[in-house]
XYZ file of C-alpha atoms in Angstrom:
286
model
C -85.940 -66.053 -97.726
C -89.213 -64.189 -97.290
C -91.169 -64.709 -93.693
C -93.430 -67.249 -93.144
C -92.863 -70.428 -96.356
C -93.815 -73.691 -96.511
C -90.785 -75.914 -94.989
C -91.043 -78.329 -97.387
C -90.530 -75.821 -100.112
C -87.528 -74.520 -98.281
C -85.534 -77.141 -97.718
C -86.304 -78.544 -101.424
C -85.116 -75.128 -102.641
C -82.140 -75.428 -100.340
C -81.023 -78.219 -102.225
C -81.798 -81.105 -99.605
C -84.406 -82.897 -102.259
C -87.113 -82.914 -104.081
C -90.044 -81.242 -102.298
C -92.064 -84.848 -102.083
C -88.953 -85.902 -100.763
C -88.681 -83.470 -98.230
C -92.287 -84.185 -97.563
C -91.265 -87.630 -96.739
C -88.631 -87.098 -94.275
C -90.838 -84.512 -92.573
C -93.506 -87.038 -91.661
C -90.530 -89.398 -90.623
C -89.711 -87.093 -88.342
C -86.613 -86.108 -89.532
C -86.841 -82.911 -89.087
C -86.723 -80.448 -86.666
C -87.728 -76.610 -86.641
C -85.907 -75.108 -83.573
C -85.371 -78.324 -81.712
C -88.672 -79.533 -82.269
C -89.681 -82.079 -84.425
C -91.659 -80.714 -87.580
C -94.977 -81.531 -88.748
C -96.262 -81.339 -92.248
C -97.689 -78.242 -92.718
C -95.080 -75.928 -90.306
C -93.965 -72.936 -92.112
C -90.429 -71.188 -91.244
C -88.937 -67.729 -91.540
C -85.376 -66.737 -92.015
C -84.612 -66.565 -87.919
C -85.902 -70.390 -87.368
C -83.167 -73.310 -87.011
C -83.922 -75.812 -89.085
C -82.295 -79.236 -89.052
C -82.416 -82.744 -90.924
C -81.486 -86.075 -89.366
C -80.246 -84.007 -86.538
C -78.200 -81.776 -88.727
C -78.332 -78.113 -88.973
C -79.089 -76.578 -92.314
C -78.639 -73.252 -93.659
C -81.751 -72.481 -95.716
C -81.595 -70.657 -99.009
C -84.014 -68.136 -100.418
C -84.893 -68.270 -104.122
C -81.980 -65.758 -105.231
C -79.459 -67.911 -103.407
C -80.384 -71.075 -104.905
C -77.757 -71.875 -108.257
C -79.920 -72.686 -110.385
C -77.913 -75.802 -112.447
C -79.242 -78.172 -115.089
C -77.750 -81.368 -115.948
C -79.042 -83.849 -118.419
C -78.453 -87.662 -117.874
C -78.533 -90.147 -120.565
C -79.996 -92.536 -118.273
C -78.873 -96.835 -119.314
C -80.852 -99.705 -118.151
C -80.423 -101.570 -115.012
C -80.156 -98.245 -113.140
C -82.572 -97.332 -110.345
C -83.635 -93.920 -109.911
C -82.731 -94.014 -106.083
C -79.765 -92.364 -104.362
C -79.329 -95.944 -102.643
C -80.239 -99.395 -102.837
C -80.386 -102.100 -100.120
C -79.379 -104.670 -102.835
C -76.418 -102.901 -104.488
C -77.660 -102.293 -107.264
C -76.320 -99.537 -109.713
C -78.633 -95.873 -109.469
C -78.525 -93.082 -111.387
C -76.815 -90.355 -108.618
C -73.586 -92.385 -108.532
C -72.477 -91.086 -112.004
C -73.533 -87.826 -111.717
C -70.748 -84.988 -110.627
C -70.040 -84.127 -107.281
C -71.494 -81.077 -105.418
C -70.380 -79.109 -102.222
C -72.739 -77.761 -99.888
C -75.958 -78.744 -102.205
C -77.762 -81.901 -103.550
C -79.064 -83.281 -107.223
C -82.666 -83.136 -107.675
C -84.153 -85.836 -110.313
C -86.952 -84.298 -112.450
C -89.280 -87.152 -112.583
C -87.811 -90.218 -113.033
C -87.601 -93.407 -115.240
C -88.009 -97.505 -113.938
C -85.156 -99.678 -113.623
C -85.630 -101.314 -117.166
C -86.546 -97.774 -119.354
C -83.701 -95.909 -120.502
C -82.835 -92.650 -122.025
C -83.422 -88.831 -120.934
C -83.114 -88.100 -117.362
C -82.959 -84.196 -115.916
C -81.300 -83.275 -112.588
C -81.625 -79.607 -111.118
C -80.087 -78.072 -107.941
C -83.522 -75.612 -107.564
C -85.580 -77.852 -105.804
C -88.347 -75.390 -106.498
C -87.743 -75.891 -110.763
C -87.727 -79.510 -110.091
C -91.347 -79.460 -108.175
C -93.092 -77.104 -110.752
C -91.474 -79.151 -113.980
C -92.958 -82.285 -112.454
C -96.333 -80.972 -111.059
C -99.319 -81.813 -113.065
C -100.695 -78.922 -113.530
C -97.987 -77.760 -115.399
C -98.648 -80.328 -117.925
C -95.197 -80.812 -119.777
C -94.932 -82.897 -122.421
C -92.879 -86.452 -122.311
C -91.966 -88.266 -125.450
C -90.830 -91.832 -125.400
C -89.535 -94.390 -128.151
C -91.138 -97.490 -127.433
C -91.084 -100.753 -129.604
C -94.134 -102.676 -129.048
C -94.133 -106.490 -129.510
C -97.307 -107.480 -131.544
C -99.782 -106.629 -133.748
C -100.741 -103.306 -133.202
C -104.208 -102.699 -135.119
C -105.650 -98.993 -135.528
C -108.201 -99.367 -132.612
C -105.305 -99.901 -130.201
C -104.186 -96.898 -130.832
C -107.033 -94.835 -130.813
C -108.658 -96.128 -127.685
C -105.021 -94.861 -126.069
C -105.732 -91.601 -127.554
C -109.025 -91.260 -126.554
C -107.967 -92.668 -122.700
C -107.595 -95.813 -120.952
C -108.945 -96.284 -117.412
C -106.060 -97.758 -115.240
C -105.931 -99.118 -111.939
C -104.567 -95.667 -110.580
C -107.166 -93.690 -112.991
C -107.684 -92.335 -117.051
C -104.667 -92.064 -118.805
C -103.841 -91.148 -122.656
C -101.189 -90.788 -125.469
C -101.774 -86.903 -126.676
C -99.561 -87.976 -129.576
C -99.002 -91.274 -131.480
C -96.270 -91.740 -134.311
C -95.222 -95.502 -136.053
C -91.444 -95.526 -136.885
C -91.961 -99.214 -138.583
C -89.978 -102.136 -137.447
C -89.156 -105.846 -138.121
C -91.098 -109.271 -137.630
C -93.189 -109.236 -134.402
C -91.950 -105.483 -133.156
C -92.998 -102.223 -134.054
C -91.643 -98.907 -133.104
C -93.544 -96.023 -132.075
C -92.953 -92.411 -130.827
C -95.586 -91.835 -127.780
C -96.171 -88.243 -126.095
C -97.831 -87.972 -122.495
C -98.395 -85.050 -120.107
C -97.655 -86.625 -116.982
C -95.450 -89.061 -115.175
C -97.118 -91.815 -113.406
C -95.267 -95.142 -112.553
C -94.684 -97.199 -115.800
C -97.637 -95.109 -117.438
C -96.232 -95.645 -120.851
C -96.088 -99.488 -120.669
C -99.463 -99.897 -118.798
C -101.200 -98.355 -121.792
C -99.721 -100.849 -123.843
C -100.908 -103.354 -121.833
C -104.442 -102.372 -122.077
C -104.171 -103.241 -125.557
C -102.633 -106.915 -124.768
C -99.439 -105.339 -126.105
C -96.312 -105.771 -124.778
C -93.171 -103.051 -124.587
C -90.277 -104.344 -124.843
C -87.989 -101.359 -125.176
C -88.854 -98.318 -124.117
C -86.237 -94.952 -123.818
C -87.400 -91.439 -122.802
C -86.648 -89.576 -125.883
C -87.916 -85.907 -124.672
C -88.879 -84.029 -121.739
C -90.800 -80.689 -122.333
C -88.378 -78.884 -125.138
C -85.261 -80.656 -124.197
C -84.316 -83.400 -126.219
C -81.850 -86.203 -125.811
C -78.849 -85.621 -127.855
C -75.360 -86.674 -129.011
C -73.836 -84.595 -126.335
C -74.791 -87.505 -123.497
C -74.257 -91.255 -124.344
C -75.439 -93.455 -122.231
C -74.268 -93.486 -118.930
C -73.155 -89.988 -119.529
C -73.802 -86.747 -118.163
C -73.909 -83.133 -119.690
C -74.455 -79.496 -117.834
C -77.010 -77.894 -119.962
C -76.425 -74.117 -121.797
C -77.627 -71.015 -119.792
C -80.372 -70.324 -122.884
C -81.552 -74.081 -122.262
C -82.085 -73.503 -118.297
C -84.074 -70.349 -118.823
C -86.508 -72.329 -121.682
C -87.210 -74.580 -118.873
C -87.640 -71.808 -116.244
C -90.393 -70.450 -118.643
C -91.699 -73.698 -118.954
C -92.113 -73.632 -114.865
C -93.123 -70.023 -114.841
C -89.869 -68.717 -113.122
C -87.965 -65.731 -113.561
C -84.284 -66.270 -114.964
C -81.571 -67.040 -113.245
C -77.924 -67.457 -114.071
C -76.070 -70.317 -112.867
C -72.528 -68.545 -110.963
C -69.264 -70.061 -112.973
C -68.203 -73.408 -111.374
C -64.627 -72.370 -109.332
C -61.334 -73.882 -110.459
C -61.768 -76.396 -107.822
C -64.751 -77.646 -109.075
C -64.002 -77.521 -112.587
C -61.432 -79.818 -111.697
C -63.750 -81.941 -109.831
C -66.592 -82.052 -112.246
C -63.623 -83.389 -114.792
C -62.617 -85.559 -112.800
C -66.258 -87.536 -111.860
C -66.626 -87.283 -116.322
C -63.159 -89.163 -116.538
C -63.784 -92.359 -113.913
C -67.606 -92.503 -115.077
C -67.046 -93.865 -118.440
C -70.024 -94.494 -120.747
C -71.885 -97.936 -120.936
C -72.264 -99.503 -124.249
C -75.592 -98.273 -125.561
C -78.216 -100.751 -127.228
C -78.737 -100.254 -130.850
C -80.556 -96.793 -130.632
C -84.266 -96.553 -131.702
C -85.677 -94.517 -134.735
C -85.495 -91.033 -133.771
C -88.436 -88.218 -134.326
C -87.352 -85.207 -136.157
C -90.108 -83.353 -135.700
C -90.364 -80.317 -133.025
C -93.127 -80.525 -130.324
C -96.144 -78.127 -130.898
C-alpha cells in the first residue's frame, strides 16, 4: 500500500466491500483508524491500524489483492443483500466460501429480475466497473406486456425524464412474442434502481419478465444455470480489467483446501429450476 489513500478505497480493495459500502459503515461509525473513530474523507498509510466493528484488519495494497471473478446466474426471489431481516433467500448464500476475504457484487439486480450477476474479490475492479463514468454497457431481455407502438420506443431512445433524472435505451432490439407480450433486447450504460422497468413505464408499459442478459463483454452462458455459480477464465478477468482501466493481474491457484471447499459449496447449492429462458441475442456488442 502506497502512503497516504483514501480509506474507503482501502478497505474495499482489502476485500471488506464494495467501496459505497465501506462508505457506509464509515459514516456509521464503524470504523476506526488507530483507535479513533473514522470520518469520511480520512486517508491511511501502511503504519495506521485500521479496524471495522471493532475488529482489526490487515489492509492490502493493489498487488496483494487476488484478483477473482465469479459469475452468478442470479434466479428470482433472491435479494442482492448479504442478509435479510425477513429470511428471505440473497444472492451471497450460494456463492463459495472465502478465507480471509469477502465477495464484492458488481452492481446488482431487484428481487424479481433475474439472470447475470458478477462478484469480484478487488474491491477496487468492482468500484470502477460500476462507476458511471466508465459507462459499461448492460443488456437485458425484457418481455413487455402491451402494445408497444414505434414512438414508445423511440422516445426511450431519445431519453425519458424520471423521477431520479434522464434516462435512455442506447440500443433497442424486438425478439417477437405471443398474444399481449413482446420480447425485447434493451442496452443501458448505467445501473440505477429498476431503470430498465421505469422506462417501460413511461410508456404505460408494463415488464413482466425481465433477466440481465450481459454486462460489459461478459455474457450469460450455459456454464451457470440458475442458481449457479462459475469462476471466470484468467483471459475473461483481464477483458474486464481493461474495461476498468487496470493493469493485469493473475488470480494465485486456489490451494487443495480450497479446491475442496469451493466443490463442496457447488455440490449442496444445487440449481433452481429456471423459467422457460427468453430469446437470446446473438449479436456481439459494438
Amino acid at each position: 500500500m502506497v502512503e497516504d489513500e483514501k480509506l474507503q478505497k482501502v478497505l474495499a480493495r482489502s476485500g471488506l466491500g464494495s467501496r459505497r459500502e465501506m462508505e457506509v459503515a464509515i459514516s456509521a461509525g464503524r470504523v476506526k483508524v488507530n483507535g479513533k473513530v473514522a470520518q469520511l474523507g480520512d486517508r491511511v498509510g501502511p503504519r495506521d491500524q485500521v479496524s471495522l466493528d471493532d475488529r482489526p484488519q490487515s489492509l492490502k495494497g493493489a498487488e496483494e489483492t487476488a484478483r477473482r471473478v465469479i459469475m452468478y446466474n442470479k434466479p428470482e426471489g433472491e435479494l442482492c443483500t448479504r442478509k435479510d431481516p425477513e429470511g428471505r433467500r440473497t444472492v451471497f448464500e450460494r456463492l463459495p466460501r472465502l478465507k480471509g476475504e469477502r465477495w464484492i457484487a458488481i452492481g446488482r439486480l431487484d428481487i424479481n429480475t433475474s439472470g447475470l450477476l458478477l462478484f469480484t474479490t478487488d474491491g477496487e475492479l468492482a468500484n470502477r466497473l460500476m462507476h458511471p463514468s466508465t459507462q459499461i454497457e448492460r443488456e437485458y431481455a425484457v418481455r413487455v406486456m402491451g402494445e408497444v407502438k414505434r414512438e414508445h420506443v423511440v422516445n426511450m431512445v431519445n431519453g425519458v425524464m424520471l423521477e431520479d433524472g434522464p434516462a435512455r435505451f442506447t440500443d433497442v432490439q424486438e425478439f417477437g412474442g405471443e398474444g399481449i407480450n413482446s420480447w425485447f433486447h434493451v442496452v443501458i450504460m448505467e445501473g440505477r434502481n429498476r431503470e430498465v422497468r421505469r422506462l417501460w413505464d413511461s410508456q404505460g408499459l408494463t415488464v413482466s419478465r425481465l433477466k440481465r442478459v450481459r454486462y460489459g463483454n461478459i455474457f450469460l452462458d450455459k456454464r451457470a444455470r440458475a442458481g449457479e455459480w462459475v469462476e471466470m477464465e484468467q483471459s475473461e478477468v483481464d477483458e474486464l480489467s481493461t474495461l476498468a482501466g487496470l493493469e493485469h493481474r493473475k488470480a494465485p491457484a486456489l490451494t487443495p483446501d480450497e479446491q475442496n471447499r469451493w466443490s463442496r459449496d457447488k455440490q449442496k447449492r444445487r440449481p433452481v429450476r429456471a423459467m422457460k429462458k427468453p430469446p437470446q441475442r446473438t449479436r456481439k456488442p459494438r
